[in-house]
Amino acid sequence: MQSLLESLYYGHLIPEEQLVPKDPMYRKKGRELSEKIEAWKKKLTSDEFAELEALLDLQQQIQSMEMTAAFTYGFKLGAVMIIEIHLDHGVGNNAKHDDE
């Protein structure tokens, strides 16, 4: 079994592909979205539906950028927290506070 660092190096560690929300409503909402898209496909002309698809693609690109930003921020925040914990030499030590 490869270490996490080896998996990252060889391109096998791709969190985005492993992410499936555990919320029980996730799959239900996905099916609902698919059904609504199919309903719009029937209502619109092929040109109008192509415009709608382009709009949905644009929204998905924006959401992907937001997810990337949230992931990187969360990762950096976690790393800073670990550094802070390490610098405080663990739990239970009297850490210096800015107001002292």
XYZ file of N, CA, C and O in Angstrom:
400
model
N 0.839 -1.184 0.000
C 0.000 0.000 0.000
C 0.886 1.249 0.000
O 1.815 1.358 0.787
N 0.583 2.180 -0.901
C 1.361 3.414 -0.999
C 1.012 4.361 0.152
O -0.118 4.394 0.630
N 2.019 5.139 0.558
C 1.767 6.181 1.544
C 0.966 7.294 0.876
O 0.861 7.353 -0.356
N 0.417 8.187 1.678
C -0.322 9.317 1.121
C 0.573 10.175 0.243
O 0.157 10.643 -0.820
N 1.817 10.383 0.676
C 2.736 11.196 -0.125
C 3.034 10.537 -1.465
O 3.097 11.202 -2.497
N 3.224 9.214 -1.465
C 3.465 8.504 -2.725
C 2.230 8.584 -3.626
O 2.348 8.801 -4.832
N 1.062 8.413 -3.033
C -0.175 8.505 -3.812
C -0.337 9.885 -4.427
O -0.741 10.018 -5.579
N -0.005 10.911 -3.658
C -0.069 12.276 -4.171
C 0.930 12.463 -5.310
O 0.600 12.994 -6.370
N 2.160 11.986 -5.113
C 3.213 12.129 -6.126
C 2.823 11.450 -7.441
O 3.005 12.005 -8.520
N 2.267 10.248 -7.355
C 1.922 9.492 -8.563
C 0.552 9.857 -9.138
O 0.105 9.270 -10.117
N -0.093 10.854 -8.550
C -1.369 11.313 -9.081
C -2.548 10.434 -8.751
O -3.595 10.519 -9.397
N -2.411 9.586 -7.751
C -3.504 8.692 -7.369
C -4.411 9.292 -6.306
O -5.490 8.778 -6.058
N -3.968 10.341 -5.673
C -4.735 10.980 -4.609
C -5.490 12.168 -5.204
O -4.936 13.233 -5.429
N -6.751 11.947 -5.498
C -7.578 12.973 -6.117
C -8.848 13.107 -5.272
O -9.847 12.429 -5.514
N -8.808 13.976 -4.248
C -9.943 14.088 -3.326
C -11.267 14.372 -4.015
O -12.311 13.859 -3.594
N -11.245 15.174 -5.065
C -12.483 15.531 -5.758
C -13.219 14.291 -6.283
O -14.442 14.228 -6.279
N -12.465 13.283 -6.715
C -13.085 12.073 -7.244
C -13.599 11.161 -6.135
O -14.423 10.286 -6.379
N -13.100 11.337 -4.928
C -13.500 10.493 -3.806
C -14.666 11.093 -3.020
O -15.258 10.430 -2.200
N -14.964 12.349 -3.285
C -15.955 13.076 -2.511
C -17.367 12.746 -2.960
O -17.765 13.046 -4.081
N -18.111 12.104 -2.083
C -19.530 11.877 -2.293
C -20.209 12.276 -0.986
O -19.953 11.674 0.049
N -21.029 13.325 -1.022
C -21.671 13.759 0.209
C -22.442 12.632 0.888
O -23.064 11.796 0.225
N -22.382 12.615 2.208
C -23.068 11.575 2.983
C -24.485 11.980 3.360
O -25.212 11.199 3.944
N -24.856 13.189 3.013
C -26.206 13.670 3.296
C -27.207 12.776 2.571
O -27.098 12.564 1.360
N -28.191 12.246 3.275
C -29.162 11.345 2.629
C -29.962 12.013 1.511
O -30.504 11.337 0.641
N -30.011 13.327 1.495
C -30.761 14.044 0.454
C -29.957 14.208 -0.835
O -30.521 14.580 -1.868
N -28.663 13.914 -0.799
C -27.795 14.146 -1.966
C -28.293 13.428 -3.217
O -28.481 14.044 -4.269
N -28.494 12.146 -3.124
C -28.931 11.377 -4.307
C -30.338 11.773 -4.736
O -30.639 11.855 -5.924
N -31.202 12.041 -3.760
C -32.564 12.457 -4.083
C -32.543 13.772 -4.855
O -33.241 13.921 -5.859
N -31.744 14.720 -4.405
C -31.653 16.015 -5.090
C -31.034 15.851 -6.478
O -31.424 16.539 -7.424
N -30.086 14.940 -6.615
C -29.481 14.669 -7.922
C -30.504 14.128 -8.913
O -30.550 14.555 -10.072
N -31.329 13.196 -8.432
C -32.385 12.655 -9.305
C -33.402 13.743 -9.661
O -33.846 13.849 -10.804
N -33.740 14.564 -8.680
C -34.690 15.650 -8.910
C -34.158 16.626 -9.956
O -34.888 17.045 -10.862
N -32.881 16.951 -9.863
C -32.265 17.837 -10.842
C -32.313 17.223 -12.241
O -32.676 17.891 -13.213
N -31.977 15.953 -12.352
C -32.004 15.269 -13.654
C -33.403 15.284 -14.255
O -33.571 15.530 -15.461
N -34.403 15.026 -13.418
C -35.782 15.030 -13.902
C -36.189 16.417 -14.399
O -36.841 16.546 -15.434
N -35.806 17.442 -13.664
C -36.168 18.809 -14.055
C -35.445 19.222 -15.339
O -36.021 19.900 -16.189
N -34.215 18.800 -15.489
C -33.484 19.103 -16.724
C -34.158 18.426 -17.908
O -34.329 19.032 -18.975
N -34.574 17.177 -17.729
C -35.281 16.465 -18.808
C -36.599 17.152 -19.145
O -36.975 17.245 -20.318
N -37.299 17.655 -18.131
C -38.557 18.359 -18.377
C -38.305 19.626 -19.191
O -39.064 19.934 -20.128
N -37.247 20.369 -18.861
C -36.908 21.574 -19.627
C -36.486 21.213 -21.048
O -36.774 21.954 -21.990
N -35.832 20.082 -21.201
C -35.407 19.648 -22.541
C -36.627 19.436 -23.445
O -36.589 19.743 -24.640
N -37.693 18.949 -22.854
C -38.917 18.717 -23.625
C -39.659 20.017 -23.935
O -40.333 20.130 -24.956
N -39.545 21.005 -23.037
C -40.257 22.276 -23.205
C -39.566 23.222 -24.181
O -40.225 24.020 -24.843
N -38.255 23.166 -24.241
C -37.479 24.134 -25.017
C -37.106 23.600 -26.398
O -37.061 22.389 -26.616
N -36.828 24.529 -27.287
C -36.284 24.117 -28.584
C -34.852 23.618 -28.342
O -34.273 23.862 -27.273
N -34.277 22.974 -29.320
C -32.918 22.456 -29.148
C -31.915 23.591 -28.934
O -30.987 23.459 -28.132
N -32.112 24.729 -29.613
C -31.219 25.881 -29.427
C -31.365 26.468 -28.021
O -30.373 26.821 -27.374
N -32.597 26.594 -27.560
C -32.837 27.135 -26.217
C -32.254 26.201 -25.149
O -31.656 26.663 -24.179
N -32.424 24.898 -25.364
C -31.891 23.953 -24.384
C -30.360 23.980 -24.385
O -29.743 23.860 -23.330
N -29.761 24.182 -25.546
C -28.301 24.299 -25.620
C -27.829 25.518 -24.817
O -26.800 25.460 -24.130
N -28.593 26.614 -24.877
C -28.266 27.803 -24.081
C -28.385 27.502 -22.588
O -27.550 27.935 -21.788
N -29.420 26.778 -22.227
C -29.598 26.392 -20.821
C -28.449 25.515 -20.354
O -27.915 25.705 -19.258
N -28.051 24.556 -21.192
C -26.917 23.691 -20.834
C -25.637 24.497 -20.656
O -24.859 24.237 -19.739
N -25.433 25.492 -21.522
C -24.249 26.346 -21.405
C -24.283 27.121 -20.084
O -23.254 27.269 -19.416
N -25.452 27.588 -19.702
C -25.614 28.297 -18.436
C -25.320 27.364 -17.253
O -24.609 27.737 -16.312
N -25.846 26.153 -17.312
C -25.603 25.174 -16.247
C -24.121 24.800 -16.172
O -23.572 24.629 -15.075
N -23.474 24.679 -17.316
C -22.035 24.392 -17.341
C -21.238 25.520 -16.694
O -20.288 25.272 -15.943
N -21.638 26.748 -16.985
C -20.969 27.908 -16.390
C -21.132 27.894 -14.869
O -20.175 28.122 -14.125
N -22.347 27.591 -14.404
C -22.595 27.503 -12.960
C -21.733 26.410 -12.334
O -21.152 26.602 -11.272
N -21.602 25.286 -13.003
C -20.786 24.192 -12.488
C -19.305 24.583 -12.429
O -18.604 24.233 -11.481
N -18.834 25.324 -13.413
C -17.447 25.799 -13.393
C -17.206 26.734 -12.206
O -16.178 26.643 -11.523
N -18.176 27.608 -11.941
C -18.052 28.522 -10.804
C -18.052 27.732 -9.501
O -17.232 27.983 -8.609
N -18.939 26.766 -9.372
C -18.996 25.951 -8.158
C -17.698 25.173 -7.962
O -17.229 25.016 -6.834
N -17.118 24.703 -9.042
C -15.852 23.984 -8.951
C -14.752 24.898 -8.419
O -13.934 24.488 -7.581
N -14.738 26.144 -8.892
C -13.755 27.110 -8.396
C -13.966 27.383 -6.911
O -13.000 27.496 -6.142
N -15.223 27.509 -6.510
C -15.535 27.744 -5.099
C -15.118 26.560 -4.238
O -14.559 26.744 -3.145
N -15.364 25.350 -4.718
C -14.972 24.153 -3.969
C -13.455 24.053 -3.854
O -12.932 23.681 -2.804
N -12.754 24.394 -4.920
C -11.294 24.376 -4.891
C -10.776 25.379 -3.872
O -9.892 25.060 -3.060
N -11.348 26.574 -3.867
C -10.924 27.608 -2.914
C -11.222 27.163 -1.481
O -10.386 27.338 -0.582
N -12.393 26.584 -1.248
C -12.755 26.122 0.097
C -11.835 24.991 0.549
O -11.399 24.953 1.706
N -11.515 24.078 -0.365
C -10.622 22.965 -0.030
C -9.235 23.474 0.333
O -8.676 23.093 1.360
N -8.678 24.347 -0.501
C -7.319 24.832 -0.229
C -7.280 25.660 1.045
O -6.345 25.549 1.829
N -8.315 26.488 1.279
C -8.365 27.273 2.508
C -8.449 26.345 3.719
O -7.734 26.531 4.707
N -9.324 25.351 3.648
C -9.470 24.404 4.754
C -8.200 23.623 5.016
O -7.821 23.385 6.169
N -7.519 23.231 3.966
C -6.262 22.493 4.106
C -5.212 23.368 4.785
O -4.536 22.951 5.723
N -5.086 24.609 4.311
C -4.114 25.537 4.907
C -4.469 25.838 6.358
O -3.584 25.896 7.222
N -5.744 26.032 6.635
C -6.183 26.299 8.001
C -5.836 25.121 8.914
O -5.324 25.315 10.019
N -6.086 23.911 8.440
C -5.738 22.726 9.217
C -4.247 22.626 9.468
O -3.804 22.284 10.573
N -3.442 22.933 8.450
C -1.988 22.881 8.604
C -1.514 23.910 9.628
O -0.667 23.615 10.481
N -2.077 25.119 9.574
C -1.705 26.159 10.528
C -2.104 25.741 11.947
O -1.358 25.971 12.908
N -3.247 25.105 12.080
C -3.689 24.634 13.399
C -2.721 23.580 13.948
O -2.378 23.602 15.133
N -2.280 22.678 13.089
C -1.326 21.652 13.519
C -0.013 22.299 13.944
O 0.572 21.929 14.968
N 0.446 23.289 13.183
C 1.683 24.001 13.546
C 1.508 24.691 14.895
O 2.376 24.618 15.763
N 0.370 25.354 15.081
C 0.116 26.038 16.342
C 0.106 25.051 17.510
O 0.685 25.319 18.558
N -0.534 23.916 17.319
C -0.559 22.893 18.360
C 0.853 22.413 18.650
O 1.256 22.278 19.808
N 1.623 22.178 17.607
C 3.000 21.715 17.784
C 3.839 22.756 18.529
O 4.611 22.415 19.418
N 3.688 24.025 18.170
C 4.456 25.082 18.816
C 4.063 25.268 20.286
O 4.880 25.681 21.103
N 2.810 24.947 20.605
C 2.359 25.019 21.994
C 2.796 23.792 22.791
O 2.521 23.687 23.966
N 3.449 22.854 22.122
C 3.957 21.624 22.746
C 2.853 20.790 23.377
O 3.013 20.251 24.458
N 1.751 20.726 22.704
C 0.708 19.809 23.117
C -0.353 20.430 23.989
O -0.333 21.592 24.340
N -1.293 19.590 24.380
C -2.443 19.998 25.173
C -2.042 20.135 26.635
O -1.226 19.378 27.145
N -2.612 21.095 27.307
C -2.404 21.220 28.740
C -1.283 22.173 29.131
O -1.156 22.528 30.296
N -0.483 22.581 28.183
C 0.568 23.550 28.490
C -0.032 24.951 28.496
O -0.951 25.249 27.738
N 0.501 25.781 29.313
C 0.053 27.168 29.359
C 0.645 27.907 28.172
O 1.819 28.225 28.173
N -0.194 28.142 27.188
C 0.263 28.863 25.997
C 0.299 30.343 26.297
O -0.501 30.856 27.057
N 1.236 31.035 25.688
C 1.312 32.488 25.846
C 0.167 33.095 25.053
O -0.168 32.653 23.964
N -0.414 34.115 25.619
C -1.497 34.828 24.953
C -1.002 36.215 24.564
O -0.134 36.788 25.210
N -1.590 36.757 23.526
C -1.186 38.080 23.040
C -1.379 39.165 24.094
O -0.690 40.163 24.104
N -2.351 38.978 24.997
C -2.638 40.030 25.967
C -1.724 39.966 27.192
O -1.853 40.746 28.112
N -0.799 39.034 27.254
C 0.125 38.950 28.390
C 1.349 39.784 28.177
O 1.799 40.060 27.156
